[in-house]
PDB file of C-alpha atoms in Angstrom:
ATOM      1  CA  PHE G   1      -9.505  10.177 -11.583  1.00 73.00           C
ATOM      2  CA  ASP G   2     -10.984  12.847  -9.695  1.00 74.00           C
ATOM      3  CA  GLU G   3     -14.684  12.017 -11.176  1.00 82.00           C
ATOM      4  CA  SER G   4     -17.699  10.227  -9.931  1.00 91.00           C
ATOM      5  CA  LEU G   5     -18.139   6.392 -10.673  1.00 94.00           C
ATOM      6  CA  ASP G   6     -21.430   5.492 -12.732  1.00 96.00           C
ATOM      7  CA  PHE G   7     -22.592   1.992 -13.068  1.00 96.00           C
ATOM      8  CA  LYS G   8     -25.016   1.977 -15.907  1.00 96.00           C
ATOM      9  CA  SER G   9     -27.418  -0.450 -16.851  1.00 96.00           C
ATOM     10  CA  ILE G  10     -25.382  -3.452 -15.373  1.00 96.00           C
ATOM     11  CA  GLN G  11     -26.328  -6.872 -16.222  1.00 95.00           C
ATOM     12  CA  PHE G  12     -23.754  -9.665 -14.977  1.00 95.00           C
ATOM     13  CA  TYR G  13     -23.547 -13.194 -14.596  1.00 93.00           C
ATOM     14  CA  TYR G  14     -20.898 -16.036 -13.853  1.00 91.00           C
ATOM     15  CA  ASN G  15     -23.397 -18.501 -15.994  1.00 88.00           C
ATOM     16  CA  LYS G  16     -26.746 -17.620 -17.422  1.00 84.00           C
ATOM     17  CA  ASN G  17     -28.696 -19.544 -14.844  1.00 85.00           C
ATOM     18  CA  ASN G  18     -27.682 -17.547 -12.023  1.00 86.00           C
ATOM     19  CA  ILE G  19     -27.783 -13.566 -12.772  1.00 89.00           C
ATOM     20  CA  VAL G  20     -25.965 -11.664 -10.187  1.00 93.00           C
ATOM     21  CA  PHE G  21     -27.036  -8.040 -11.447  1.00 94.00           C
ATOM     22  CA  ASP G  22     -29.912  -7.209 -13.745  1.00 90.00           C
ATOM     23  CA  ASN G  23     -29.911  -3.932 -15.308  1.00 90.00           C
ATOM     24  CA  ILE G  24     -28.532  -2.139 -12.203  1.00 94.00           C
ATOM     25  CA  SER G  25     -27.676   1.442 -12.477  1.00 96.00           C
ATOM     26  CA  PHE G  26     -26.323   3.759  -9.667  1.00 95.00           C
ATOM     27  CA  THR G  27     -23.505   6.560  -8.972  1.00 95.00           C
ATOM     28  CA  VAL G  28     -20.715   6.724  -6.518  1.00 95.00           C
ATOM     29  CA  GLU G  29     -20.200  10.656  -5.871  1.00 94.00           C
ATOM     30  CA  ARG G  30     -17.167  12.176  -6.357  1.00 92.00           C
ATOM     31  CA  LYS G  31     -15.548  12.685  -3.150  1.00 91.00           C
ATOM     32  CA  LYS G  32     -18.384  11.156  -1.347  1.00 93.00           C
ATOM     33  CA  ILE G  33     -18.657   7.926   0.833  1.00 93.00           C
ATOM     34  CA  THR G  34     -20.791   5.294  -0.850  1.00 95.00           C
ATOM     35  CA  ALA G  35     -21.928   2.100   0.604  1.00 95.00           C
ATOM     36  CA  ILE G  36     -23.205  -1.056  -0.786  1.00 95.00           C
ATOM     37  CA  VAL G  37     -25.182  -3.359   1.497  1.00 94.00           C
ATOM     38  CA  GLY G  38     -27.494  -6.329   1.187  1.00 90.00           C
ATOM     39  CA  PRO G  39     -28.185  -9.989   2.125  1.00 87.00           C
ATOM     40  CA  THR G  40     -25.158 -12.465   2.319  1.00 82.00           C
ATOM     41  CA  GLY G  41     -24.535 -13.622  -1.237  1.00 82.00           C
ATOM     42  CA  ILE G  42     -26.110 -11.368  -3.434  1.00 83.00           C
ATOM     43  CA  GLY G  43     -22.853 -10.444  -5.132  1.00 85.00           C
ATOM     44  CA  LYS G  44     -21.907  -7.098  -3.502  1.00 88.00           C
ATOM     45  CA  THR G  45     -18.097  -8.016  -4.135  1.00 89.00           C
ATOM     46  CA  SER G  46     -18.872  -8.573  -7.859  1.00 93.00           C
ATOM     47  CA  LEU G  47     -19.166  -4.866  -8.113  1.00 93.00           C
ATOM     48  CA  VAL G  48     -15.453  -4.509  -6.979  1.00 93.00           C
ATOM     49  CA  LYS G  49     -14.474  -7.254  -9.509  1.00 94.00           C
ATOM     50  CA  LEU G  50     -16.283  -5.465 -12.413  1.00 96.00           C
ATOM     51  CA  LEU G  51     -14.714  -1.928 -11.502  1.00 96.00           C
ATOM     52  CA  LEU G  52     -11.317  -3.403 -11.544  1.00 95.00           C
ATOM     53  CA  ARG G  53     -12.174  -5.201 -14.676  1.00 96.00           C
ATOM     54  CA  PHE G  54     -11.385  -8.663 -13.350  1.00 95.00           C
ATOM     55  CA  TYR G  55     -14.725  -9.335 -15.103  1.00 95.00           C
ATOM     56  CA  ASP G  56     -16.820  -7.287 -17.588  1.00 96.00           C
ATOM     57  CA  PRO G  57     -20.354  -7.043 -17.588  1.00 96.00           C
ATOM     58  CA  GLN G  58     -22.448  -8.854 -20.212  1.00 96.00           C
ATOM     59  CA  LYS G  59     -24.577  -5.650 -20.752  1.00 96.00           C
ATOM     60  CA  GLY G  60     -24.258  -1.973 -19.561  1.00 97.00           C
ATOM     61  CA  GLU G  61     -20.889   0.087 -18.748  1.00 97.00           C
ATOM     62  CA  ILE G  62     -19.079   1.652 -15.917  1.00 97.00           C
ATOM     63  CA  ARG G  63     -17.936   5.058 -16.425  1.00 96.00           C
ATOM     64  CA  ILE G  64     -15.422   7.242 -14.367  1.00 94.00           C
ATOM     65  CA  GLY G  65     -16.560  10.820 -15.652  1.00 89.00           C
ATOM     66  CA  ASN G  66     -17.137  10.446 -19.464  1.00 88.00           C
ATOM     67  CA  GLU G  67     -14.555   7.512 -19.636  1.00 93.00           C
ATOM     68  CA  ASP G  68     -15.590   3.985 -20.143  1.00 96.00           C
ATOM     69  CA  ILE G  69     -13.287   2.034 -18.096  1.00 96.00           C
ATOM     70  CA  LYS G  70     -12.760  -0.364 -20.895  1.00 96.00           C
ATOM     71  CA  SER G  71     -11.191   2.829 -22.890  1.00 95.00           C
ATOM     72  CA  LEU G  72      -8.576   3.193 -20.287  1.00 94.00           C
ATOM     73  CA  GLU G  73      -5.383   1.791 -19.947  1.00 95.00           C
ATOM     74  CA  LEU G  74      -5.804  -1.524 -17.288  1.00 95.00           C
ATOM     75  CA  ARG G  75      -2.784  -0.365 -15.610  1.00 92.00           C
ATOM     76  CA  SER G  76      -3.732   3.178 -15.283  1.00 92.00           C
ATOM     77  CA  LEU G  77      -7.255   2.051 -13.786  1.00 94.00           C
ATOM     78  CA  ARG G  78      -5.890  -0.193 -11.131  1.00 92.00           C
ATOM     79  CA  GLU G  79      -3.249   2.119 -10.112  1.00 90.00           C
ATOM     80  CA  ASN G  80      -5.568   4.980  -9.290  1.00 92.00           C
ATOM     81  CA  ILE G  81      -7.980   2.558  -7.137  1.00 93.00           C
ATOM     82  CA  GLY G  82      -6.955   1.675  -3.702  1.00 92.00           C
ATOM     83  CA  LEU G  83      -8.441  -1.643  -2.621  1.00 91.00           C
ATOM     84  CA  VAL G  84      -8.832  -3.045   0.895  1.00 89.00           C
ATOM     85  CA  GLY G  85     -10.297  -6.320   0.780  1.00 84.00           C
ATOM     86  CA  GLN G  86     -11.206  -9.193   3.173  1.00 78.00           C
ATOM     87  CA  ASP G  87      -8.176 -11.286   2.102  1.00 77.00           C
ATOM     88  CA  THR G  88      -5.103  -9.209   2.809  1.00 78.00           C
ATOM     89  CA  PHE G  89      -1.667 -10.049   1.140  1.00 84.00           C
ATOM     90  CA  LEU G  90       1.407  -9.453   2.925  1.00 90.00           C
ATOM     91  CA  PHE G  91       4.822 -10.337   1.802  1.00 91.00           C
ATOM     92  CA  ASP G  92       7.876 -11.509   3.846  1.00 91.00           C
ATOM     93  CA  GLY G  93       9.483  -8.318   4.511  1.00 93.00           C
ATOM     94  CA  THR G  94       9.197  -5.295   6.981  1.00 95.00           C
ATOM     95  CA  ILE G  95       6.155  -3.334   8.092  1.00 96.00           C
ATOM     96  CA  GLN G  96       7.659  -0.406   6.128  1.00 95.00           C
ATOM     97  CA  GLU G  97       8.047  -2.366   2.655  1.00 94.00           C
ATOM     98  CA  ASN G  98       4.423  -3.566   3.122  1.00 94.00           C
ATOM     99  CA  ILE G  99       3.174  -0.194   3.627  1.00 94.00           C
ATOM    100  CA  MET G 100       5.054   1.332   0.877  1.00 93.00           C
ATOM    101  CA  TYR G 101       4.467  -1.450  -1.651  1.00 86.00           C
ATOM    102  CA  PRO G 102       4.920  -0.795  -4.631  1.00 79.00           C
ATOM    103  CA  ASP G 103       6.715   2.689  -3.988  1.00 82.00           C
ATOM    104  CA  GLU G 104      10.235   2.481  -3.343  1.00 79.00           C
ATOM    105  CA  ASN G 105      10.726   5.883  -2.116  1.00 81.00           C
ATOM    106  CA  VAL G 106      10.449   6.367   1.642  1.00 83.00           C
ATOM    107  CA  ASP G 107       8.569   9.195   3.166  1.00 91.00           C
ATOM    108  CA  PHE G 108       8.548   8.536   6.519  1.00 92.00           C
ATOM    109  CA  GLU G 109       5.998  11.654   7.722  1.00 94.00           C
ATOM    110  CA  LYS G 110       3.517  10.091   5.293  1.00 94.00           C
ATOM    111  CA  MET G 111       4.082   6.535   6.455  1.00 94.00           C
ATOM    112  CA  LYS G 112       3.293   7.566  10.035  1.00 95.00           C
ATOM    113  CA  LYS G 113       0.432   9.694   8.963  1.00 94.00           C
ATOM    114  CA  VAL G 114      -1.691   6.838   7.180  1.00 94.00           C
ATOM    115  CA  SER G 115      -0.539   4.374  10.006  1.00 94.00           C
ATOM    116  CA  GLU G 116      -2.150   6.651  12.365  1.00 93.00           C
ATOM    117  CA  LEU G 117      -5.323   7.103  10.045  1.00 90.00           C
ATOM    118  CA  SER G 118      -5.548   3.048   9.964  1.00 89.00           C
ATOM    119  CA  GLN G 119      -4.997   2.713  13.462  1.00 89.00           C
ATOM    120  CA  SER G 120      -1.818   0.901  12.996  1.00 92.00           C
ATOM    121  CA  TYR G 121       0.855   3.251  14.604  1.00 95.00           C
ATOM    122  CA  GLU G 122       0.422   2.171  18.028  1.00 93.00           C
ATOM    123  CA  PHE G 123       0.776  -1.451  17.585  1.00 94.00           C
ATOM    124  CA  ILE G 124       3.793  -0.796  15.183  1.00 96.00           C
ATOM    125  CA  GLN G 125       5.545   1.113  17.898  1.00 95.00           C
ATOM    126  CA  ASP G 126       4.934  -2.121  20.198  1.00 95.00           C
ATOM    127  CA  PHE G 127       7.211  -3.902  18.250  1.00 95.00           C
ATOM    128  CA  GLU G 128      10.958  -3.351  19.334  1.00 94.00           C
ATOM    129  CA  LYS G 129      12.204  -2.482  15.572  1.00 95.00           C
ATOM    130  CA  GLY G 130       8.881  -0.450  14.708  1.00 95.00           C
ATOM    131  CA  PHE G 131       8.530  -0.198  11.093  1.00 96.00           C
ATOM    132  CA  GLU G 132      11.597  -2.243  10.470  1.00 95.00           C
ATOM    133  CA  THR G 133      10.103  -5.430  11.879  1.00 95.00           C
ATOM    134  CA  LEU G 134       9.795  -8.307   9.899  1.00 95.00           C
ATOM    135  CA  ILE G 135       6.195  -9.659   9.698  1.00 95.00           C
ATOM    136  CA  GLY G 136       7.043 -13.176   8.079  1.00 90.00           C
ATOM    137  CA  GLU G 137       5.345 -14.975   5.055  1.00 87.00           C
ATOM    138  CA  ARG G 138       1.674 -13.592   4.455  1.00 84.00           C
ATOM    139  CA  GLY G 139       2.206 -11.672   7.671  1.00 88.00           C
ATOM    140  CA  VAL G 140       2.167 -14.620   9.881  1.00 88.00           C
ATOM    141  CA  LYS G 141       3.592 -12.619  12.912  1.00 91.00           C
ATOM    142  CA  LEU G 142       0.465 -10.335  12.928  1.00 91.00           C
ATOM    143  CA  SER G 143      -3.112 -10.668  13.974  1.00 86.00           C
ATOM    144  CA  GLY G 144      -5.865 -10.807  11.389  1.00 82.00           C
ATOM    145  CA  GLY G 145      -6.761  -7.475  12.581  1.00 82.00           C
ATOM    146  CA  GLN G 146      -3.182  -5.968  12.271  1.00 88.00           C
ATOM    147  CA  LYS G 147      -3.007  -7.291   8.640  1.00 88.00           C
ATOM    148  CA  GLN G 148      -6.359  -5.491   7.700  1.00 85.00           C
ATOM    149  CA  ARG G 149      -5.130  -2.261   9.138  1.00 88.00           C
ATOM    150  CA  LEU G 150      -1.912  -2.503   7.586  1.00 91.00           C
ATOM    151  CA  ALA G 151      -3.632  -3.171   4.158  1.00 89.00           C
ATOM    152  CA  ILE G 152      -5.659   0.358   4.791  1.00 90.00           C
ATOM    153  CA  ALA G 153      -2.369   2.055   5.470  1.00 93.00           C
ATOM    154  CA  ARG G 154      -0.963   0.525   2.357  1.00 93.00           C
ATOM    155  CA  ALA G 155      -3.920   1.774   0.469  1.00 92.00           C
ATOM    156  CA  LEU G 156      -3.739   5.057   1.584  1.00 92.00           C
ATOM    157  CA  TYR G 157       0.088   5.352   1.149  1.00 93.00           C
ATOM    158  CA  LYS G 158      -0.712   4.588  -2.600  1.00 90.00           C
ATOM    159  CA  ASP G 159      -2.765   8.073  -2.474  1.00 89.00           C
ATOM    160  CA  PRO G 160      -5.545   6.933  -4.856  1.00 91.00           C
ATOM    161  CA  SER G 161      -8.174   8.740  -6.150  1.00 90.00           C
ATOM    162  CA  ILE G 162     -10.775   6.131  -5.629  1.00 93.00           C
ATOM    163  CA  LEU G 163     -10.635   4.091  -2.483  1.00 94.00           C
ATOM    164  CA  VAL G 164     -12.723   0.834  -2.275  1.00 94.00           C
ATOM    165  CA  PHE G 165     -13.011  -1.214   0.918  1.00 91.00           C
ATOM    166  CA  ASP G 166     -14.556  -4.708   0.422  1.00 89.00           C
ATOM    167  CA  GLU G 167     -15.368  -5.808   3.927  1.00 80.00           C
ATOM    168  CA  ALA G 168     -12.232  -4.387   5.096  1.00 70.00           C
ATOM    169  CA  THR G 169     -13.031  -4.485   8.755  1.00 69.00           C
ATOM    170  CA  SER G 170     -13.994  -8.090   8.862  1.00 67.00           C
ATOM    171  CA  SER G 171     -11.088  -9.036  10.825  1.00 64.00           C
ATOM    172  CA  ILE G 172     -10.784  -6.121  13.324  1.00 71.00           C
ATOM    173  CA  ASP G 173     -12.316  -6.366  16.947  1.00 75.00           C
ATOM    174  CA  ASN G 174     -15.139  -4.038  17.775  1.00 76.00           C
ATOM    175  CA  HIS G 175     -12.954  -1.473  19.507  1.00 75.00           C
ATOM    176  CA  THR G 176     -10.522  -1.146  16.699  1.00 72.00           C
ATOM    177  CA  GLU G 177     -13.311  -0.928  14.230  1.00 74.00           C
ATOM    178  CA  SER G 178     -14.793   1.923  16.106  1.00 76.00           C
ATOM    179  CA  LEU G 179     -11.511   3.978  16.202  1.00 73.00           C
ATOM    180  CA  ILE G 180     -11.225   3.403  12.183  1.00 74.00           C
ATOM    181  CA  GLN G 181     -15.028   4.317  11.826  1.00 74.00           C
ATOM    182  CA  LYS G 182     -14.159   7.749  13.561  1.00 71.00           C
ATOM    183  CA  SER G 183     -10.932   8.106  11.222  1.00 73.00           C
ATOM    184  CA  MET G 184     -13.014   7.235   8.184  1.00 77.00           C
ATOM    185  CA  LYS G 185     -14.061  10.677   7.259  1.00 77.00           C
ATOM    186  CA  ASP G 186     -10.158  11.580   7.213  1.00 79.00           C
ATOM    187  CA  ILE G 187      -9.131   8.319   5.459  1.00 83.00           C
ATOM    188  CA  CYS G 188     -11.679   9.074   2.571  1.00 85.00           C
ATOM    189  CA  ARG G 189     -11.299  12.945   2.692  1.00 81.00           C
ATOM    190  CA  ASP G 190     -10.866  14.161  -1.106  1.00 84.00           C
ATOM    191  CA  ARG G 191     -11.323  10.770  -2.467  1.00 89.00           C
ATOM    192  CA  THR G 192     -14.359   8.927  -3.845  1.00 93.00           C
ATOM    193  CA  ALA G 193     -14.965   5.842  -1.886  1.00 93.00           C
ATOM    194  CA  LEU G 194     -17.080   2.752  -2.319  1.00 94.00           C
ATOM    195  CA  ILE G 195     -17.476   0.582   0.756  1.00 93.00           C
ATOM    196  CA  ILE G 196     -18.873  -3.099   0.631  1.00 92.00           C
ATOM    197  CA  ALA G 197     -20.296  -4.148   3.891  1.00 86.00           C
ATOM    198  CA  HIS G 198     -21.677  -6.964   5.868  1.00 82.00           C
ATOM    199  CA  ARG G 199     -21.643  -5.189   9.131  1.00 83.00           C
ATOM    200  CA  LEU G 200     -23.786  -2.112   8.853  1.00 89.00           C
ATOM    201  CA  SER G 201     -22.393  -0.699  11.840  1.00 83.00           C
ATOM    202  CA  THR G 202     -19.258   0.279   9.802  1.00 82.00           C
ATOM    203  CA  ILE G 203     -21.070   2.344   7.386  1.00 88.00           C
ATOM    204  CA  ARG G 204     -23.504   4.553   9.380  1.00 87.00           C
ATOM    205  CA  TYR G 205     -21.175   7.585   8.523  1.00 86.00           C
ATOM    206  CA  ALA G 206     -21.764   6.960   4.772  1.00 92.00           C
ATOM    207  CA  ASP G 207     -23.022   9.819   2.457  1.00 94.00           C
ATOM    208  CA  ASN G 208     -25.075   7.376   0.711  1.00 96.00           C
ATOM    209  CA  ILE G 209     -26.032   3.713   1.122  1.00 97.00           C
ATOM    210  CA  ILE G 210     -27.556   1.646  -1.711  1.00 96.00           C
ATOM    211  CA  VAL G 211     -29.560  -1.571  -0.667  1.00 96.00           C
ATOM    212  CA  ILE G 212     -29.126  -4.396  -3.201  1.00 94.00           C
ATOM    213  CA  ASP G 213     -31.250  -7.450  -3.376  1.00 92.00           C
ATOM    214  CA  ASN G 214     -32.265  -9.949  -5.786  1.00 89.00           C
ATOM    215  CA  GLY G 215     -29.988  -8.456  -8.533  1.00 87.00           C
ATOM    216  CA  ASN G 216     -31.550  -4.883  -8.147  1.00 91.00           C
ATOM    217  CA  ILE G 217     -31.573  -1.845  -6.292  1.00 94.00           C
ATOM    218  CA  ALA G 218     -34.137  -1.988  -3.221  1.00 94.00           C
ATOM    219  CA  GLU G 219     -33.698   1.458  -1.667  1.00 96.00           C
ATOM    220  CA  THR G 220     -31.122   4.116  -1.326  1.00 97.00           C
ATOM    221  CA  GLY G 221     -30.383   6.808   1.265  1.00 97.00           C
ATOM    222  CA  SER G 222     -28.530   7.715   4.520  1.00 96.00           C
ATOM    223  CA  HIS G 223     -28.575   5.446   7.340  1.00 95.00           C
ATOM    224  CA  GLU G 224     -31.339   7.525   9.172  1.00 96.00           C
ATOM    225  CA  GLU G 225     -33.224   7.688   6.129  1.00 96.00           C
ATOM    226  CA  LEU G 226     -33.231   4.068   5.452  1.00 97.00           C
ATOM    227  CA  VAL G 227     -34.009   3.101   8.984  1.00 95.00           C
ATOM    228  CA  LEU G 228     -37.120   5.410   8.757  1.00 96.00           C
ATOM    229  CA  LYS G 229     -38.219   3.760   5.300  1.00 94.00           C
ATOM    230  CA  ASN G 230     -38.699   0.520   7.635  1.00 92.00           C
ATOM    231  CA  GLY G 231     -37.608  -1.567   4.395  1.00 95.00           C
ATOM    232  CA  LEU G 232     -34.957  -4.227   3.887  1.00 95.00           C
ATOM    233  CA  TYR G 233     -32.149  -2.184   5.437  1.00 95.00           C
ATOM    234  CA  LYS G 234     -34.307  -1.592   8.528  1.00 95.00           C
ATOM    235  CA  ARG G 235     -34.681  -5.066   9.010  1.00 94.00           C
ATOM    236  CA  LEU G 236     -31.063  -5.978   8.465  1.00 93.00           C
ATOM    237  CA  TRP G 237     -30.084  -3.452  11.027  1.00 94.00           C
ATOM    238  CA  ASP G 238     -32.788  -4.762  13.365  1.00 93.00           C
ATOM    239  CA  ILE G 239     -31.008  -8.268  12.728  1.00 91.00           C
ATOM    240  CA  GLN G 240     -27.505  -6.928  13.430  1.00 87.00           C
ATOM    241  CA  THR G 241     -28.369  -5.124  16.527  1.00 85.00           C
ATOM    242  CA  GLY G 242     -30.320  -7.950  18.184  1.00 78.00           C
ATOM    243  CA  VAL G 243     -33.788  -6.069  17.896  1.00 71.00           C
ATOM    244  CA  VAL G 244     -35.258  -9.058  15.861  1.00 61.00           C
ATOM    245  CA  VAL G 245     -33.970 -12.667  15.271  1.00 52.00           C
ATOM    246  CA  ASP G 246     -33.445 -13.614  11.672  1.00 52.00           C
TER     247      ASP G 246
END
């Protein structure tokens, strides 16, 4: 799926009295990093659900290149998308098994590389058994930040053409988040990336930022461009950086 993603004239709602998106259109450019931001509760995560076809829009279409995703085999669609979400699912096995899942062929060099990119390698090596460490049901032996870093490593090991991060650094401390940000260009290299974010500090490096409000696109641009526009993004940025109080 080495193509751009196009959300075309999307109307979507869970019930008719609560429209999430009303005729929204935007492009996630091929091999670029596109971020989606906006106030809490405006449906940013719904875009991920639509892309993975957990739901279909009432109107409009999502295209990968020239293909409507409805025409693609569902398994093929999801295999080509690496998703890292807020809620990380880890199973009762080793760190290695969780990173490789569902691949059964061990490529240690690849596993080391993705763990380094996701800032996981250092804490993995702190365990006596390293990659062979058992992490318990749902990763109970790991911290929230460690779980999310493993989820990023798993998504990279899958080597998808499209990467989707849905609040993927929400449980990570500021220091680790900063390290991951520095790795993000390498993490997303040669991939199309869509990042859903609440913390704006996590997407300053994005090639394009799309600000959504009240079911529509309010503004788009780079971080620097949007700050200069002095619109909704600037207000959200000022609130998060403590310039103003909400």
